[in-house]
XYZ file of C-alpha atoms in Angstrom:
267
model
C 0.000 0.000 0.000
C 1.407 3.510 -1.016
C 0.162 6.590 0.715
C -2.325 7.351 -2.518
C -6.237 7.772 -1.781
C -8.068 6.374 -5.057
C -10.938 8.925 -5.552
C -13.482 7.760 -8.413
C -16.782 9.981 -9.546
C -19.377 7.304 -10.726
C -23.197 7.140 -11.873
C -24.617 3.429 -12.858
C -20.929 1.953 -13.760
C -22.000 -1.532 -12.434
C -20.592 -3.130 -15.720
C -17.318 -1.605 -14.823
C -16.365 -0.594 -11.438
C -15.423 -3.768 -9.946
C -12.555 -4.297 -12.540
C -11.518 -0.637 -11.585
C -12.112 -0.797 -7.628
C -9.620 -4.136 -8.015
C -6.984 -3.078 -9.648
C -7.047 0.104 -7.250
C -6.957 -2.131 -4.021
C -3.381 -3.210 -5.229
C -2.232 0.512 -4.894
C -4.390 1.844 -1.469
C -6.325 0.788 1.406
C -8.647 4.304 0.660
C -11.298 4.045 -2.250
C -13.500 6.707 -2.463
C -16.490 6.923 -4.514
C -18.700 10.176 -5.078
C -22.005 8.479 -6.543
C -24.382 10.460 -8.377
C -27.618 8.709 -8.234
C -26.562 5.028 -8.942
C -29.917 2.755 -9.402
C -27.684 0.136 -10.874
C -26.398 -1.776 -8.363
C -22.978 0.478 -8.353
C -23.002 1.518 -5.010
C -23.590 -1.992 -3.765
C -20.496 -3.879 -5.116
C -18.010 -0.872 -4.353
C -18.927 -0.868 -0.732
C -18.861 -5.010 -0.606
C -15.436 -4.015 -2.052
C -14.484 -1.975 0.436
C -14.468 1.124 -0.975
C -16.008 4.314 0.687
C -19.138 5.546 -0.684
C -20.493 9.067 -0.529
C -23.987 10.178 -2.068
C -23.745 13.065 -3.603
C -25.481 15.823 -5.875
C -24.359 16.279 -9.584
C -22.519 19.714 -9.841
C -20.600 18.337 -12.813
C -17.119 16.789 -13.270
C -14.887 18.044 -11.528
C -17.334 19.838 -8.705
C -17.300 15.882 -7.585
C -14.024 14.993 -8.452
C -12.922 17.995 -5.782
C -15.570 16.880 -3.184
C -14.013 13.335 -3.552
C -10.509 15.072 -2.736
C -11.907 16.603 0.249
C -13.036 13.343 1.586
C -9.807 11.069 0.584
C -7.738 9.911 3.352
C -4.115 10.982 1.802
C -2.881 14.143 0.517
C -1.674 12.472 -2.537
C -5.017 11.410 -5.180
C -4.869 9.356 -7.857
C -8.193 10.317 -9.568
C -9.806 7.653 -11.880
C -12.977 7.586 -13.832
C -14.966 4.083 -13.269
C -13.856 2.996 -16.699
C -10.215 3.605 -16.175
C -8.070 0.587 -14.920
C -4.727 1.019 -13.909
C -2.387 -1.812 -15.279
C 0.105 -3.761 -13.748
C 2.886 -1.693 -14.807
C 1.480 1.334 -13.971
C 1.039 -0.230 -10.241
C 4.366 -1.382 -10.060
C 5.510 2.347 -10.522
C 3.151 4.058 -8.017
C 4.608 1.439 -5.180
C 8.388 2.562 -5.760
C 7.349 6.112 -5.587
C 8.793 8.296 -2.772
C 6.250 10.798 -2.657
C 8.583 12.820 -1.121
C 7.691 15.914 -2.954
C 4.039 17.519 -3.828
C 5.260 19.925 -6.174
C 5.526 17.125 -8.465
C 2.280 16.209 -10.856
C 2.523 12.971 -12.728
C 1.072 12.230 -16.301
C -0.417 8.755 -17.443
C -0.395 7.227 -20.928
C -4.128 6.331 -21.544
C -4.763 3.678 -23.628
C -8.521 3.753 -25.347
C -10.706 1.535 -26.248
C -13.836 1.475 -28.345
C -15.714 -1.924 -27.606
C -13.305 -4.245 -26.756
C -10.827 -3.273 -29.598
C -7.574 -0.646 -28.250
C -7.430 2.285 -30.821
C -3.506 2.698 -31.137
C -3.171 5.426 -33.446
C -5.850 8.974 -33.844
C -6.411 11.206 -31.133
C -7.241 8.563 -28.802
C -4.152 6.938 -29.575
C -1.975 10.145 -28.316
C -4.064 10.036 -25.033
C -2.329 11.230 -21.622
C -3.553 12.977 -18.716
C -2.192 14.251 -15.268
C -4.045 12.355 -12.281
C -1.824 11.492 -9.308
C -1.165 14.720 -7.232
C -0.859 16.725 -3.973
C -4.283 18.074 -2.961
C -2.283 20.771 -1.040
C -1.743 22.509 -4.517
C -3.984 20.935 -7.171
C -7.402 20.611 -7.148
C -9.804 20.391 -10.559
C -11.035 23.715 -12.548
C -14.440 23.425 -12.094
C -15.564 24.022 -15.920
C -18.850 22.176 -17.488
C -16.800 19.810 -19.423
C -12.888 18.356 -20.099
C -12.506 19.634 -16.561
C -8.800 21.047 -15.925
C -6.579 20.979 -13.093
C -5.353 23.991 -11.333
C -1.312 23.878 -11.583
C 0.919 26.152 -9.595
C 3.359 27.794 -12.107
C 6.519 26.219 -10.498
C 4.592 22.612 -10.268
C 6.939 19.914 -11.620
C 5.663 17.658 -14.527
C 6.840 13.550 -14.196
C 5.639 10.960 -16.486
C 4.613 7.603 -15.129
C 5.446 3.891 -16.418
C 2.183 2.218 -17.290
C -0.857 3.318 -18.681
C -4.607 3.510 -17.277
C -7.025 1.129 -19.712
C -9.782 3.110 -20.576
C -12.786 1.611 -22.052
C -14.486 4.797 -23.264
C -17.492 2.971 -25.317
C -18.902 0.409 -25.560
C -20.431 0.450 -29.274
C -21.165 3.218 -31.794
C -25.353 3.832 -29.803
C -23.083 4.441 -26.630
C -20.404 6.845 -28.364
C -23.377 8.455 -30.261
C -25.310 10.106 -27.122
C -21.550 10.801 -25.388
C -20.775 12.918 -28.235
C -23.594 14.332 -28.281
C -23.754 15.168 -24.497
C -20.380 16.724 -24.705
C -20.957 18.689 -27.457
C -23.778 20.614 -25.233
C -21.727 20.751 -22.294
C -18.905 22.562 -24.887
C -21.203 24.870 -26.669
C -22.119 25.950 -22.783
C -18.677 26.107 -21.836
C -17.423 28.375 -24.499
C -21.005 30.511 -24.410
C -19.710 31.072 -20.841
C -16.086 32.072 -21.515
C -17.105 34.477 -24.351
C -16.439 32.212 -27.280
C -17.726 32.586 -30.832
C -19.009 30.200 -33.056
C -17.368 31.419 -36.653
C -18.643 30.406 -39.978
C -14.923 28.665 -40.192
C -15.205 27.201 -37.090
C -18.950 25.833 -38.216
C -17.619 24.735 -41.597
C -13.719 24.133 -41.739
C -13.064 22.746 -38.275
C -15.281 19.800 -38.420
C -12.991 19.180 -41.496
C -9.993 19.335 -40.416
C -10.597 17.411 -37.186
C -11.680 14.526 -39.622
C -8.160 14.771 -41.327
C -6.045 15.019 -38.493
C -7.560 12.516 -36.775
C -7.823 10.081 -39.523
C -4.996 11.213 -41.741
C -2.041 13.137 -39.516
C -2.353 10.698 -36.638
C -2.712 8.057 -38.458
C -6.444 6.957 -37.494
C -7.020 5.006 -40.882
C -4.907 2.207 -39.353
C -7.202 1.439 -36.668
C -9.506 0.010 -39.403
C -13.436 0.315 -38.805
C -12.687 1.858 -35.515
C -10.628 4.483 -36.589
C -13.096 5.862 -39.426
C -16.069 5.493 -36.492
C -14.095 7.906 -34.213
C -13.135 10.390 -37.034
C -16.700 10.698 -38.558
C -17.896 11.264 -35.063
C -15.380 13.818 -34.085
C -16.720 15.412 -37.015
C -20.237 15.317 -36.077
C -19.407 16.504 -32.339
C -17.085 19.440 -33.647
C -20.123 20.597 -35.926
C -22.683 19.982 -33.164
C -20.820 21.864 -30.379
C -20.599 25.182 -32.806
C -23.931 25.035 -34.028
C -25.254 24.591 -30.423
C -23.175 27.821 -29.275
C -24.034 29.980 -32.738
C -28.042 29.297 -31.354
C -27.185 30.491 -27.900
C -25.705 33.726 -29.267
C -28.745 34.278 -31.521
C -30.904 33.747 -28.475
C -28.684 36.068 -26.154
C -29.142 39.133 -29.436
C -32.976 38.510 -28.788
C -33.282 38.962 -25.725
C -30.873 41.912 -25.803
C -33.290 43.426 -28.167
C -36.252 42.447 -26.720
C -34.898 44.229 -23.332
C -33.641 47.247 -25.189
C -37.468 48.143 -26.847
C -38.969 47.723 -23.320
C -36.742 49.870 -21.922
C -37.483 52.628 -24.553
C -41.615 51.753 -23.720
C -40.859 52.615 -20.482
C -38.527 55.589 -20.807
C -41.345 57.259 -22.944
């Protein structure tokens, strides 16, 4: 056991979060699980496994993610989605690490899957995120969506051996309503930060998403698969744009709806 507190967010991940909840056992002694709502029998097999469970509201992704940090037992968190599953390698390296020094982040090779079939090449090939650190100086940017974390400029970056499995779809109905659900929780995201939707951005990103993903990173290799996820990064990229071009025509008519009342009332 390593002084790490495992901190997953999870909502009806029955299919998956006993593989997970293992494979985390072999690093800590302190699971904990911020559950959303679970009617799936979730919340049942992580505390037979152990873990500790906390109900609590949806305030998105990394809202939860923090209020797991709160709640972990160690400083250090290795944060995990319920379809993430740290391999043996990856455990290996976590058990000879000092931890010695919290201004130190480390980064983990991902390696996706869509069904049972690992993409190697595409965007999802290139995956890698940050998710063991000190909760003394990093905590999660609480955005809508692709939550952040909050770095200190003089944090130290260290990659990890191993990689975290992560099963991201099942089959082409699941990745469907995903992409579309984060293509809403985009368009609200850049609405928020004063993004535009452009007519290039409508029109030429959505192409050029296709050929990176398919063509620069080498997507077309991944057969089936690797067409599947470049058509639907397409449709997502075009989706999230048009979404946030019909919020800013909705926040012009209400601007000009309020500006001719207040004109009725100034005369």
């Amino acid at each position: 056991m390593v002084p790490v507190s495992v901190v997953i967010i999870t909502k009806n991940e029955a299919e998956i979060i006993a593989c997970c909840v293992a494979k985390a056992r072999l690093i800590t002694d302190d699971i904990v699980i911020i559950d959303n709502g679970s009617t799936d029998g979730t919340v049942q097999i992580a505390t037979e496994a152990g873990c500790r469970v906390f109900q609590k509201k949806w305030d998105g992704y990394a809202a939860n993610k923090n209020k797991g940090i709160k709640l972990a037992k160690y400083h250090w968190i290795l944060s995990l989605d319920a379809d993430e599953v740290p391999d043996n390698e990856l455990i290996q390296a976590l058990q000879q690490l000092p931890f010695d020094n919290p201004m130190v982040v480390y980064d983990i090779k991902f390696k996706s899957y869509f069904g049972e079939k690992q993409i190697r090449f595409g965007k999802w090939g290139r995956d890698h995120h940050i998710r063991l650190f000190h909760r003394s100086y990093v905590s999660w940017s609480e955005s809508p969506v692709h939550e952040t974390l909050c770095l200190p400029a003089d944090v130290k970056r260290s990659k990890l051996k191993g990689s975290l499995h992560h099963f991201s779809v099942k089959d082409i109905h699941d990745f469907n309503q995903k992409s579309e659900n984060y293509a809403v929780l985009s368009a609200e995201k850049y609405h928020l930060s004063g993004k535009k939707s452009t007519l290039i951005k409508r029109h030429v990103s959505p192409v050029f998403s296709f050929i990176k993903n398919y063509i620069l990173f080498l997507g077309f290799i991944d057969g089936m698969a690797g067409l599947q996820i470049a058509k639907m990064t397409v449709k997502h990229t075009r989706l999230k744009y048009k979404l946030l071009k019909e919020m800013e025509c909705t926040d012009k008519k209400n601007e000009i709806v309020y500006a001719d009342e207040s004109l009725v009332i100034d005369y």
